[in-house]
mmCIF file with all atom_site columns, C-alpha atoms and ligand atoms in Angstrom:
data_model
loop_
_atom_site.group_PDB
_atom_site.id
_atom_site.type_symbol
_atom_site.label_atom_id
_atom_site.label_alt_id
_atom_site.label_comp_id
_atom_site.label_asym_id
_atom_site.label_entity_id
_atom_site.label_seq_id
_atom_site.pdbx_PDB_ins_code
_atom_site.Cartn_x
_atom_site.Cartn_y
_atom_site.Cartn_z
_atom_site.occupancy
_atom_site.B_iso_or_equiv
_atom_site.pdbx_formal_charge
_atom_site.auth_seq_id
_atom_site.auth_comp_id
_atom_site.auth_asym_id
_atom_site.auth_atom_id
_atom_site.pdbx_PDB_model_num
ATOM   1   C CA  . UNK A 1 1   ? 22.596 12.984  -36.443 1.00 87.00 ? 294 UNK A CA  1
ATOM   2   C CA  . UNK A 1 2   ? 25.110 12.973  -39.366 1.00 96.00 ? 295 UNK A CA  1
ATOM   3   C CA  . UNK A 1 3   ? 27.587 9.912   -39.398 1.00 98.00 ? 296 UNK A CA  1
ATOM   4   C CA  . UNK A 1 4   ? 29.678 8.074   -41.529 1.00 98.00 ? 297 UNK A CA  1
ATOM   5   C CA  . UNK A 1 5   ? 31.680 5.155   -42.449 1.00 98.00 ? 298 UNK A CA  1
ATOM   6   C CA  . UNK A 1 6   ? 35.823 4.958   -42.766 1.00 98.00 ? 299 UNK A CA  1
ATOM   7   C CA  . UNK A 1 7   ? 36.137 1.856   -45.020 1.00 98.00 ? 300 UNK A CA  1
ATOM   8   C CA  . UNK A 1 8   ? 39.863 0.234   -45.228 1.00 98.00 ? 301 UNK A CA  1
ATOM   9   C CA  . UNK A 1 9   ? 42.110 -2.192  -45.035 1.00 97.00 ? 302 UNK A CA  1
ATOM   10  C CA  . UNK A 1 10  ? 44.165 -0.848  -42.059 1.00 98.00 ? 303 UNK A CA  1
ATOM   11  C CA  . UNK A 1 11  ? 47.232 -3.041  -42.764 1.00 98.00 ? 304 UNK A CA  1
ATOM   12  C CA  . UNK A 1 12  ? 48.496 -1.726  -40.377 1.00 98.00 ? 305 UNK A CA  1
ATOM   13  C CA  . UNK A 1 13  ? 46.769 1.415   -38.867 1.00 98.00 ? 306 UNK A CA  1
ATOM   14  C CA  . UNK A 1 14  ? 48.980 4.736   -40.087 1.00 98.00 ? 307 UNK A CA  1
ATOM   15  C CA  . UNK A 1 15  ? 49.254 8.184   -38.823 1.00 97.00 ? 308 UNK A CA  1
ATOM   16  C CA  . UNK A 1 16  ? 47.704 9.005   -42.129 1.00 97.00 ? 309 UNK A CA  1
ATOM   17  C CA  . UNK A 1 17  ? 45.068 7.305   -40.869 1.00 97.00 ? 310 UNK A CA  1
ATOM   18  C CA  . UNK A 1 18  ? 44.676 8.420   -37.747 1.00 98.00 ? 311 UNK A CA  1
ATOM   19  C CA  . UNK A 1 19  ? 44.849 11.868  -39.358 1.00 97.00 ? 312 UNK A CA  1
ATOM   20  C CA  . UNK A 1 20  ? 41.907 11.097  -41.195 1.00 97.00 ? 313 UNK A CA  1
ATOM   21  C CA  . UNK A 1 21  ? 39.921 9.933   -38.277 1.00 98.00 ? 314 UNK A CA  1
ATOM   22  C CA  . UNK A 1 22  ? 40.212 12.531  -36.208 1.00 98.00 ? 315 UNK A CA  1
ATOM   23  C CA  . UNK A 1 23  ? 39.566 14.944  -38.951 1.00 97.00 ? 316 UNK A CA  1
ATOM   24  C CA  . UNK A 1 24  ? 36.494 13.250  -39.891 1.00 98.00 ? 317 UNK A CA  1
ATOM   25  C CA  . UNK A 1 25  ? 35.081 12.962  -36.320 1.00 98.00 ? 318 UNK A CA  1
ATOM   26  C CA  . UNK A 1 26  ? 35.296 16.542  -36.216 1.00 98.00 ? 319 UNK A CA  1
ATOM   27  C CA  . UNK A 1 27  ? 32.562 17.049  -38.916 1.00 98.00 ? 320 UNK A CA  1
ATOM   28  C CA  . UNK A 1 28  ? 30.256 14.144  -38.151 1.00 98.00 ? 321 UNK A CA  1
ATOM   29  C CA  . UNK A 1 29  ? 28.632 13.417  -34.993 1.00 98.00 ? 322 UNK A CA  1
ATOM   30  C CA  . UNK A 1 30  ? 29.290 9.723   -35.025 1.00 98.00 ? 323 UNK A CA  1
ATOM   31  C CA  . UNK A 1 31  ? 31.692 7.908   -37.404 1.00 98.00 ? 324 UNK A CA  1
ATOM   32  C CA  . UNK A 1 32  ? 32.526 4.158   -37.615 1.00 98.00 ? 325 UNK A CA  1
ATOM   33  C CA  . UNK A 1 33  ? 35.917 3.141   -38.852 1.00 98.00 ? 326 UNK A CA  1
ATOM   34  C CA  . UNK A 1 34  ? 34.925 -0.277  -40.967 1.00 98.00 ? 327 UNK A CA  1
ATOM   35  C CA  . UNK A 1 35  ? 37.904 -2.718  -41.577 1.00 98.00 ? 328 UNK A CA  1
ATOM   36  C CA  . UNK A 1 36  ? 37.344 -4.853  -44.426 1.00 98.00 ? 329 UNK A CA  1
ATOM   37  C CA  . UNK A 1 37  ? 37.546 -8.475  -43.236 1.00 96.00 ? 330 UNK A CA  1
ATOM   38  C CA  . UNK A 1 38  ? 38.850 -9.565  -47.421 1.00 89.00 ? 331 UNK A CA  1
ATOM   39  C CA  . UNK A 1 39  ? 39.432 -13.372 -47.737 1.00 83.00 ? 332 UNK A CA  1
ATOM   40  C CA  . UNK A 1 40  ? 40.915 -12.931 -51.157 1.00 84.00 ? 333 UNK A CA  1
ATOM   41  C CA  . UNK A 1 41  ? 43.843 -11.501 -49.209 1.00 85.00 ? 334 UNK A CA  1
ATOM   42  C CA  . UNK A 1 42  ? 46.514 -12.227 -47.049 1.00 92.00 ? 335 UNK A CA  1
ATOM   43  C CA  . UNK A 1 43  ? 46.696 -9.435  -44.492 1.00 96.00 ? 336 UNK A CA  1
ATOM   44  C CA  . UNK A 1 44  ? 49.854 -9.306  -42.442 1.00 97.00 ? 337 UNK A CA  1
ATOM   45  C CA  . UNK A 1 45  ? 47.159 -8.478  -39.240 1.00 97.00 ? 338 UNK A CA  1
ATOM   46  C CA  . UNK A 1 46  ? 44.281 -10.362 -38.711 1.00 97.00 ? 339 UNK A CA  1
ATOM   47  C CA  . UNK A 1 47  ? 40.714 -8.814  -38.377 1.00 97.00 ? 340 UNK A CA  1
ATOM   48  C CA  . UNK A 1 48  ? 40.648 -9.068  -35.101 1.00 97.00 ? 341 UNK A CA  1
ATOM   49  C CA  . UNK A 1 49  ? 44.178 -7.785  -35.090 1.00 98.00 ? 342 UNK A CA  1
ATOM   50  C CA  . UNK A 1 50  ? 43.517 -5.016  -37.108 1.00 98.00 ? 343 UNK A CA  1
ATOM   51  C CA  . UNK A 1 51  ? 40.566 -4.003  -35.233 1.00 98.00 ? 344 UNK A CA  1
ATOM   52  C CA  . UNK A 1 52  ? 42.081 -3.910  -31.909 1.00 98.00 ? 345 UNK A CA  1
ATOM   53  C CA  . UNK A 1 53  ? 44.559 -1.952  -33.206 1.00 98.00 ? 346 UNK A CA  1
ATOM   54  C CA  . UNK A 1 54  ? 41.810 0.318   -34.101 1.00 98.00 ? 347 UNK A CA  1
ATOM   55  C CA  . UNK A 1 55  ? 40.010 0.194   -30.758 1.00 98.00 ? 348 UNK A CA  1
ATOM   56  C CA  . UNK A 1 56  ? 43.547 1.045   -28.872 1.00 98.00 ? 349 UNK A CA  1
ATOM   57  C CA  . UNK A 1 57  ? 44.663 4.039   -31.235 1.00 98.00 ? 350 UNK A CA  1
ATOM   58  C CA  . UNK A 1 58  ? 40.812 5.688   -30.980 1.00 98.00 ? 351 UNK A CA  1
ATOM   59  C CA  . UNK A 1 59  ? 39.991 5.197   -27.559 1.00 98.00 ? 352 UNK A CA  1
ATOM   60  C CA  . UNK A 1 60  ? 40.412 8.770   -26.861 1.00 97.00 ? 353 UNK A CA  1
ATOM   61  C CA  . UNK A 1 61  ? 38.277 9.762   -29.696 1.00 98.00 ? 354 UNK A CA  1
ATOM   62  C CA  . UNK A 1 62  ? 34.277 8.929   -28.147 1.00 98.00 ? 355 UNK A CA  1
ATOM   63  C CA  . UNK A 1 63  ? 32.284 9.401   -30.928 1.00 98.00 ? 356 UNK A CA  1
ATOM   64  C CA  . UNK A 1 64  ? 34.505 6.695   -33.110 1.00 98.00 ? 357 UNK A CA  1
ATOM   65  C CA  . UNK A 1 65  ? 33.733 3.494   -33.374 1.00 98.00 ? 358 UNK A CA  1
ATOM   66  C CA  . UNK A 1 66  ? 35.541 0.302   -34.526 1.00 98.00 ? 359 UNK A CA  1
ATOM   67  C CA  . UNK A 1 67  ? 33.570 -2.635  -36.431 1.00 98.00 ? 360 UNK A CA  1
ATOM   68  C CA  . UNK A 1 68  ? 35.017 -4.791  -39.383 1.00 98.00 ? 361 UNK A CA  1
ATOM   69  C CA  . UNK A 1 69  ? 32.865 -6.026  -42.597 1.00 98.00 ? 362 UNK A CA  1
ATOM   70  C CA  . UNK A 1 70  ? 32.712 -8.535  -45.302 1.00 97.00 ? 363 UNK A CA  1
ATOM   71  C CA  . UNK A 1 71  ? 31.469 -8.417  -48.732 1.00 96.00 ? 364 UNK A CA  1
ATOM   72  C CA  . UNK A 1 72  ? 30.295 -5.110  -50.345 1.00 97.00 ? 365 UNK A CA  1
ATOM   73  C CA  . UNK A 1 73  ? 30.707 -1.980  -48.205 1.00 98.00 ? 366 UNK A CA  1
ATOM   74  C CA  . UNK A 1 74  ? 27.252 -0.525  -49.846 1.00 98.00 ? 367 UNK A CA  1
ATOM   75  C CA  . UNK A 1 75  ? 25.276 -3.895  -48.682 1.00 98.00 ? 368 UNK A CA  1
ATOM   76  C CA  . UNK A 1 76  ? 27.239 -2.691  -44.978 1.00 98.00 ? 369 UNK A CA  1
ATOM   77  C CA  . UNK A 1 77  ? 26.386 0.768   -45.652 1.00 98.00 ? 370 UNK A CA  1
ATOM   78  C CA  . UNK A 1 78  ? 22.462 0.260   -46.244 1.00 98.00 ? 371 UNK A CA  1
ATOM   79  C CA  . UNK A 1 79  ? 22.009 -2.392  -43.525 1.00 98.00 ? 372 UNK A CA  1
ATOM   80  C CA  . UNK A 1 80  ? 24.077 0.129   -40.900 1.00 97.00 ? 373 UNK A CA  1
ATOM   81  C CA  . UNK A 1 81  ? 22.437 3.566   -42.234 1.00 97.00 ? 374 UNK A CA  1
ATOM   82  C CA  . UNK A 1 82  ? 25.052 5.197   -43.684 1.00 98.00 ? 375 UNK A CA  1
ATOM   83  C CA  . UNK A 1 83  ? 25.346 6.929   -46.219 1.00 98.00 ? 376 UNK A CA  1
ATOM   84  C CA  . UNK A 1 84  ? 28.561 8.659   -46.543 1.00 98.00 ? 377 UNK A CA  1
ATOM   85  C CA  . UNK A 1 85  ? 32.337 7.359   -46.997 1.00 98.00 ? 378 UNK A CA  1
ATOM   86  C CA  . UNK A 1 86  ? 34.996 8.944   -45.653 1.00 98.00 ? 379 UNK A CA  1
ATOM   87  C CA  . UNK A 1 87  ? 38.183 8.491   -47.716 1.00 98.00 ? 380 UNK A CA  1
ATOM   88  C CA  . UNK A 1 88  ? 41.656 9.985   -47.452 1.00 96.00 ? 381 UNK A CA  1
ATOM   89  C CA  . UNK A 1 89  ? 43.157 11.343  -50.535 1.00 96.00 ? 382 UNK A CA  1
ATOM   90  C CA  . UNK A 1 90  ? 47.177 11.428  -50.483 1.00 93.00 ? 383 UNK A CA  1
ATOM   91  C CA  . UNK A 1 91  ? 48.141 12.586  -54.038 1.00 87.00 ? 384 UNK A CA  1
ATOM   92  C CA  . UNK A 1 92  ? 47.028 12.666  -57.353 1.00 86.00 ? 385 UNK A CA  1
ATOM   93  C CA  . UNK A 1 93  ? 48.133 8.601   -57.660 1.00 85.00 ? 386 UNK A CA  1
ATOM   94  C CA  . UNK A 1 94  ? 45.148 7.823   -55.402 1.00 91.00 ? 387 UNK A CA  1
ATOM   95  C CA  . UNK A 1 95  ? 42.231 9.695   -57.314 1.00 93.00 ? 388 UNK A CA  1
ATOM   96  C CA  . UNK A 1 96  ? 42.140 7.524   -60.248 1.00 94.00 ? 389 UNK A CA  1
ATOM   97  C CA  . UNK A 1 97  ? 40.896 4.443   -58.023 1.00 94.00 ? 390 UNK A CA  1
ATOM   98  C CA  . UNK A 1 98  ? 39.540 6.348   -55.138 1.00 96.00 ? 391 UNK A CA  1
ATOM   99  C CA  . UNK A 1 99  ? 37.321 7.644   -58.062 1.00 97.00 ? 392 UNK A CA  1
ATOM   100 C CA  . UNK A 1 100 ? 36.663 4.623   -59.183 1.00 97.00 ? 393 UNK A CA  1
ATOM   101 C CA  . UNK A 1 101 ? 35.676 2.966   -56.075 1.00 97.00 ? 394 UNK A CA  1
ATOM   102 C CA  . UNK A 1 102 ? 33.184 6.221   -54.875 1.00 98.00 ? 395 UNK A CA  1
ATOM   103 C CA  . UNK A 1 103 ? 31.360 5.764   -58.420 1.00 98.00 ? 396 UNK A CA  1
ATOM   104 C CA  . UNK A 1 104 ? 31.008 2.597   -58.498 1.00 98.00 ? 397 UNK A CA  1
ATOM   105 C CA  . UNK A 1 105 ? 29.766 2.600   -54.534 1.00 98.00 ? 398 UNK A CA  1
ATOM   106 C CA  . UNK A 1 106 ? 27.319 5.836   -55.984 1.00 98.00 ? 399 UNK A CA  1
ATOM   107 C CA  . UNK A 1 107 ? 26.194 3.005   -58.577 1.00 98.00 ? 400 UNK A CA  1
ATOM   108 C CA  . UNK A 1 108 ? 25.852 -0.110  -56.694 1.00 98.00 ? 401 UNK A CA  1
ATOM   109 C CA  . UNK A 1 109 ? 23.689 2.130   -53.910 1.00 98.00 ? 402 UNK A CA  1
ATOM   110 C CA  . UNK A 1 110 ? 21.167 3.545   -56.396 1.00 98.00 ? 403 UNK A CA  1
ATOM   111 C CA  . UNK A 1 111 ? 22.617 6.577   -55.340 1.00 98.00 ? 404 UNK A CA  1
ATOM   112 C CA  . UNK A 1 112 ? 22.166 6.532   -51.686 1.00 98.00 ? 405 UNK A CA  1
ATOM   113 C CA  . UNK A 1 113 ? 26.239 6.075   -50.384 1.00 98.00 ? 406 UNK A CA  1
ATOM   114 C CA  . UNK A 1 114 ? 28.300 9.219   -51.048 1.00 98.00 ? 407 UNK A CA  1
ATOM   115 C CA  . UNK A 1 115 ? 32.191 9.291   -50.851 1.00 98.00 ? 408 UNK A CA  1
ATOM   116 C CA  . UNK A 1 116 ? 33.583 12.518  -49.196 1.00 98.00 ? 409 UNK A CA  1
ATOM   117 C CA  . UNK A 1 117 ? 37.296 12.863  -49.613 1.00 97.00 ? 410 UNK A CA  1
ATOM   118 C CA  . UNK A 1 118 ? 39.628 14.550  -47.047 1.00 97.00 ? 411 UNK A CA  1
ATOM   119 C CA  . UNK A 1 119 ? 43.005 15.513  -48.146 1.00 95.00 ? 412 UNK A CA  1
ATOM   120 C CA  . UNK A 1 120 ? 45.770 14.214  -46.446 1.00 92.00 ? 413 UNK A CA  1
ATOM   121 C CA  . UNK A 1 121 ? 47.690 16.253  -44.713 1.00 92.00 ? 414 UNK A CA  1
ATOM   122 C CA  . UNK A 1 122 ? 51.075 16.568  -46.248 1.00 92.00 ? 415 UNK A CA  1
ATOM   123 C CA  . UNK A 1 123 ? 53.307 15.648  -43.490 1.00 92.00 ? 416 UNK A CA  1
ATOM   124 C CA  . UNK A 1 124 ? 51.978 12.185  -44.339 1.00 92.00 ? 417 UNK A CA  1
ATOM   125 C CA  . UNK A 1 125 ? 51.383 12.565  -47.803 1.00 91.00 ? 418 UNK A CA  1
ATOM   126 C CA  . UNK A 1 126 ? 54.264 10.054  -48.575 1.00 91.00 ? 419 UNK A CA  1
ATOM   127 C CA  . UNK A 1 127 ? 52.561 6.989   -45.996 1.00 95.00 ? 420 UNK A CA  1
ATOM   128 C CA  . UNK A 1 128 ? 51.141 3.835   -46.903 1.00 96.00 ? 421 UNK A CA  1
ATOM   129 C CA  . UNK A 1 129 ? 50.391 0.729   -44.882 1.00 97.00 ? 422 UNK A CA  1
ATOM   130 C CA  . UNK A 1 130 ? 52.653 -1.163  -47.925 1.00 96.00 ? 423 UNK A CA  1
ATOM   131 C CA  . UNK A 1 131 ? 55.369 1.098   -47.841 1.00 97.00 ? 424 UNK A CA  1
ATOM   132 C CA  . UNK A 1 132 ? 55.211 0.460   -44.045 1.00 98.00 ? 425 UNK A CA  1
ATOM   133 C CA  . UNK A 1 133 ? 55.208 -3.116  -44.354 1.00 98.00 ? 426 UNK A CA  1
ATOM   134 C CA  . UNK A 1 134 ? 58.334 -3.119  -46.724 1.00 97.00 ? 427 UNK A CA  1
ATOM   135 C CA  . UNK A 1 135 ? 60.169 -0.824  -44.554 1.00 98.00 ? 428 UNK A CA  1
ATOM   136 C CA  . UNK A 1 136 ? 59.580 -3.050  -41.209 1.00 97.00 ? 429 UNK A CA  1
ATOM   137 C CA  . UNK A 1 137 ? 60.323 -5.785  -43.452 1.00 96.00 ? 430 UNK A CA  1
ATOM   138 C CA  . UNK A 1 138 ? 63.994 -4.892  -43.411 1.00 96.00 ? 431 UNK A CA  1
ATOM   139 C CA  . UNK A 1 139 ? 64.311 -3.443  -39.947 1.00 95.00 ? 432 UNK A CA  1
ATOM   140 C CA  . UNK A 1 140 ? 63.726 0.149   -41.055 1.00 97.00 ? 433 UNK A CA  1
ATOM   141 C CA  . UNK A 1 141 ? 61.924 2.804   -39.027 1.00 97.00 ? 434 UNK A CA  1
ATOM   142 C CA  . UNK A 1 142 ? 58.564 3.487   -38.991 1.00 97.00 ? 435 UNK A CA  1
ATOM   143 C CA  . UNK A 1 143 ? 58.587 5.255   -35.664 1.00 97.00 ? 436 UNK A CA  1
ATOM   144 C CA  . UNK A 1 144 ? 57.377 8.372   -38.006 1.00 96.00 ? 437 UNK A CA  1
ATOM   145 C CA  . UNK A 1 145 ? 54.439 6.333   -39.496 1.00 97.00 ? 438 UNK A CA  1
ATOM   146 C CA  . UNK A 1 146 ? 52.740 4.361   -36.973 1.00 98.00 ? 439 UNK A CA  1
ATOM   147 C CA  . UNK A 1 147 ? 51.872 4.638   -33.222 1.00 98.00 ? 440 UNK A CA  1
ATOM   148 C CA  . UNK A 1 148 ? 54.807 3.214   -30.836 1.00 98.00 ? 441 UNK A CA  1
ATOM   149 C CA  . UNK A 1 149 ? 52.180 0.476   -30.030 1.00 98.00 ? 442 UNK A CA  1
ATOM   150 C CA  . UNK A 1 150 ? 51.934 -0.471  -33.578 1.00 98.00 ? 443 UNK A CA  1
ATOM   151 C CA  . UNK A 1 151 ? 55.228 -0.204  -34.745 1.00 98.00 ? 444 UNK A CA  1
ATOM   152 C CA  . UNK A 1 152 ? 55.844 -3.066  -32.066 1.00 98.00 ? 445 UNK A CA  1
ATOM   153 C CA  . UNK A 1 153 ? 53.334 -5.423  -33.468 1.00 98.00 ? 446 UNK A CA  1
ATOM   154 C CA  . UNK A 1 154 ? 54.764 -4.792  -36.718 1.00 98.00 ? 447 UNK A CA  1
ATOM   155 C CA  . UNK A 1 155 ? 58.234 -5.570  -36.198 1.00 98.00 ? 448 UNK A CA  1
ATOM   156 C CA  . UNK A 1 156 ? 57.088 -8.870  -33.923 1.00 97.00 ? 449 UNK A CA  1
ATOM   157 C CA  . UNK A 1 157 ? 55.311 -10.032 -37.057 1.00 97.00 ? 450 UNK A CA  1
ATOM   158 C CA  . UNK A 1 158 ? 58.829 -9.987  -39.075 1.00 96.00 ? 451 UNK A CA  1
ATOM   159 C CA  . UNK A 1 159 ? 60.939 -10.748 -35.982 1.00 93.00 ? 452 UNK A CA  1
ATOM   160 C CA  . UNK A 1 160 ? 62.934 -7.963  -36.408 1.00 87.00 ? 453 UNK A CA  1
ATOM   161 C CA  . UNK A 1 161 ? 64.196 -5.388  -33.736 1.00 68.00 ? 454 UNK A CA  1
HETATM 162 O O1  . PNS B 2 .   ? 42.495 0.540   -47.450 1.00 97.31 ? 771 PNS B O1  1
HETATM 163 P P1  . PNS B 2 .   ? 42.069 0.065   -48.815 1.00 97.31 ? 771 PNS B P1  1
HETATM 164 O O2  . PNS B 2 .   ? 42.489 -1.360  -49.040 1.00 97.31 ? 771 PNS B O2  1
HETATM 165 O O3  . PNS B 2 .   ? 42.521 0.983   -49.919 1.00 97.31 ? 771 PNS B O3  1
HETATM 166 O O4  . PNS B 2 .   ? 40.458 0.114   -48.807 1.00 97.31 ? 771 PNS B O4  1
HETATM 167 C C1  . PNS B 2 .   ? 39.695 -0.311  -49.918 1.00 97.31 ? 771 PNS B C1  1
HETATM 168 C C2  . PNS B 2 .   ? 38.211 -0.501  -49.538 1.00 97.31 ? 771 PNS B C2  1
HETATM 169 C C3  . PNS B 2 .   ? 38.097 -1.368  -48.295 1.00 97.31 ? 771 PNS B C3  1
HETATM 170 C C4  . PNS B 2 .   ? 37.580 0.843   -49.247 1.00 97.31 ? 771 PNS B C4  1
HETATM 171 C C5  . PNS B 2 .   ? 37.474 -1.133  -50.741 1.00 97.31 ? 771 PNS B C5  1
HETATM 172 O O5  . PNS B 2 .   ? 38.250 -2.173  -51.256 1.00 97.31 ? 771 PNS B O5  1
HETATM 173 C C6  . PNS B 2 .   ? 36.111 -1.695  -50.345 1.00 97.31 ? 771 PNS B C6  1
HETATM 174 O O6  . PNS B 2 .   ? 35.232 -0.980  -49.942 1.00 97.31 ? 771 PNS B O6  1
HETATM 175 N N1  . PNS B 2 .   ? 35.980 -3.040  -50.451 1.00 97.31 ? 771 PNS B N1  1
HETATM 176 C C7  . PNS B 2 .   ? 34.783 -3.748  -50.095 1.00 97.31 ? 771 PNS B C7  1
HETATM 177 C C8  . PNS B 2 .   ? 34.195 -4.449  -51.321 1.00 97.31 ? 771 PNS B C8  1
HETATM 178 C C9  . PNS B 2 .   ? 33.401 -3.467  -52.174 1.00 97.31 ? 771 PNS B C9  1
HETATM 179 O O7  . PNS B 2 .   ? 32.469 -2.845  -51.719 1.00 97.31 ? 771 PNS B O7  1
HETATM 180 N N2  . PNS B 2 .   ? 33.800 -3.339  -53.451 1.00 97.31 ? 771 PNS B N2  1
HETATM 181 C C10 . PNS B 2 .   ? 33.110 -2.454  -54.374 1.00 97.31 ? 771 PNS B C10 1
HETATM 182 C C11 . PNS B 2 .   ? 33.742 -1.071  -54.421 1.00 97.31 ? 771 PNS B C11 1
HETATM 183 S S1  . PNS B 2 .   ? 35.282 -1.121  -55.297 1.00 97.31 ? 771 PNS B S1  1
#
């Protein structure tokens, strides 16, 4: 059975990501979408937040699953069996630390976690969960970024709209 981990922040859940996941369940058999639980930041959702989110927007999806992790995603990696990340590339701004991050994963695993890179698909080449954030932030909208469900929760958590 091939399967793999999604690692990321999900701050808040995009379509970009959503594009990813589905794309991603479509090559492996099982994949896990891992939300990094990061006490060194302040993360406008909570984990459990976050991963609710998560659970909602993939519960049509059945071979995706939802878990969050702490600490380093190759110690989560090894102790779950995986050994490929799926990561969404957006534009050439993102290789130089998605790069970073899959070689240093390749080095901290002794070789055993991979990174596999799906392109984003242009229509949301411009998306970011920050650029969301700012956007909500001032009452813009991000109806064309994030599911109706999420764009809710967003706005609730700057009391706007
Ligand atoms: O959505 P993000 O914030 O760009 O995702 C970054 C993420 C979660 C993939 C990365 O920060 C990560 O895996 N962090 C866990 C800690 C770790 O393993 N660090 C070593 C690799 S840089």
């Amino acid at each position: 059975m091939k399967k793999a981990i999604y690692p990321g922040s999900f701050d808040p859940l995009t379509f970009g990501h959503l594009d990813i996941i589905r794309r991603a369940a479509d090559i492996f058999d099982d994949i896990t979408v891992g939300v990094l639980d990061n006490h060194t930041k302040t993360p406008l959702f909570s984990i459990e937040e976050r991963v609710n989110i998560l659970k909602e927007a993939t519960k049509d999806m059945p071979n995706v699953k939802v878990e969050s992790f702490s600490g380093l995603l190759v110690e989560y990696a090894k102790n779950n069996g995986y050994h490929v990340s799926v990561r969404g590339l957006r534009a050439i701004t993102d290789f130089e630390y998605e790069l970073q991050i899959a070689q240093t994963n390749k080095m901290l695993s002794g070789g055993e976690l991979d990174t596999m890179f799906l392109t984003s698909d242009v229509e949301f080449s411009y998306l970011s969960s920050s650029g969301v954030k700012e956007i909500a932030s001032f009452g813009g909208d991000i109806s064309h970024c994030v599911p109706e469900f999420v764009a809710k929760l967003v706005y609730e958590k700057y009391n706007v709209k």
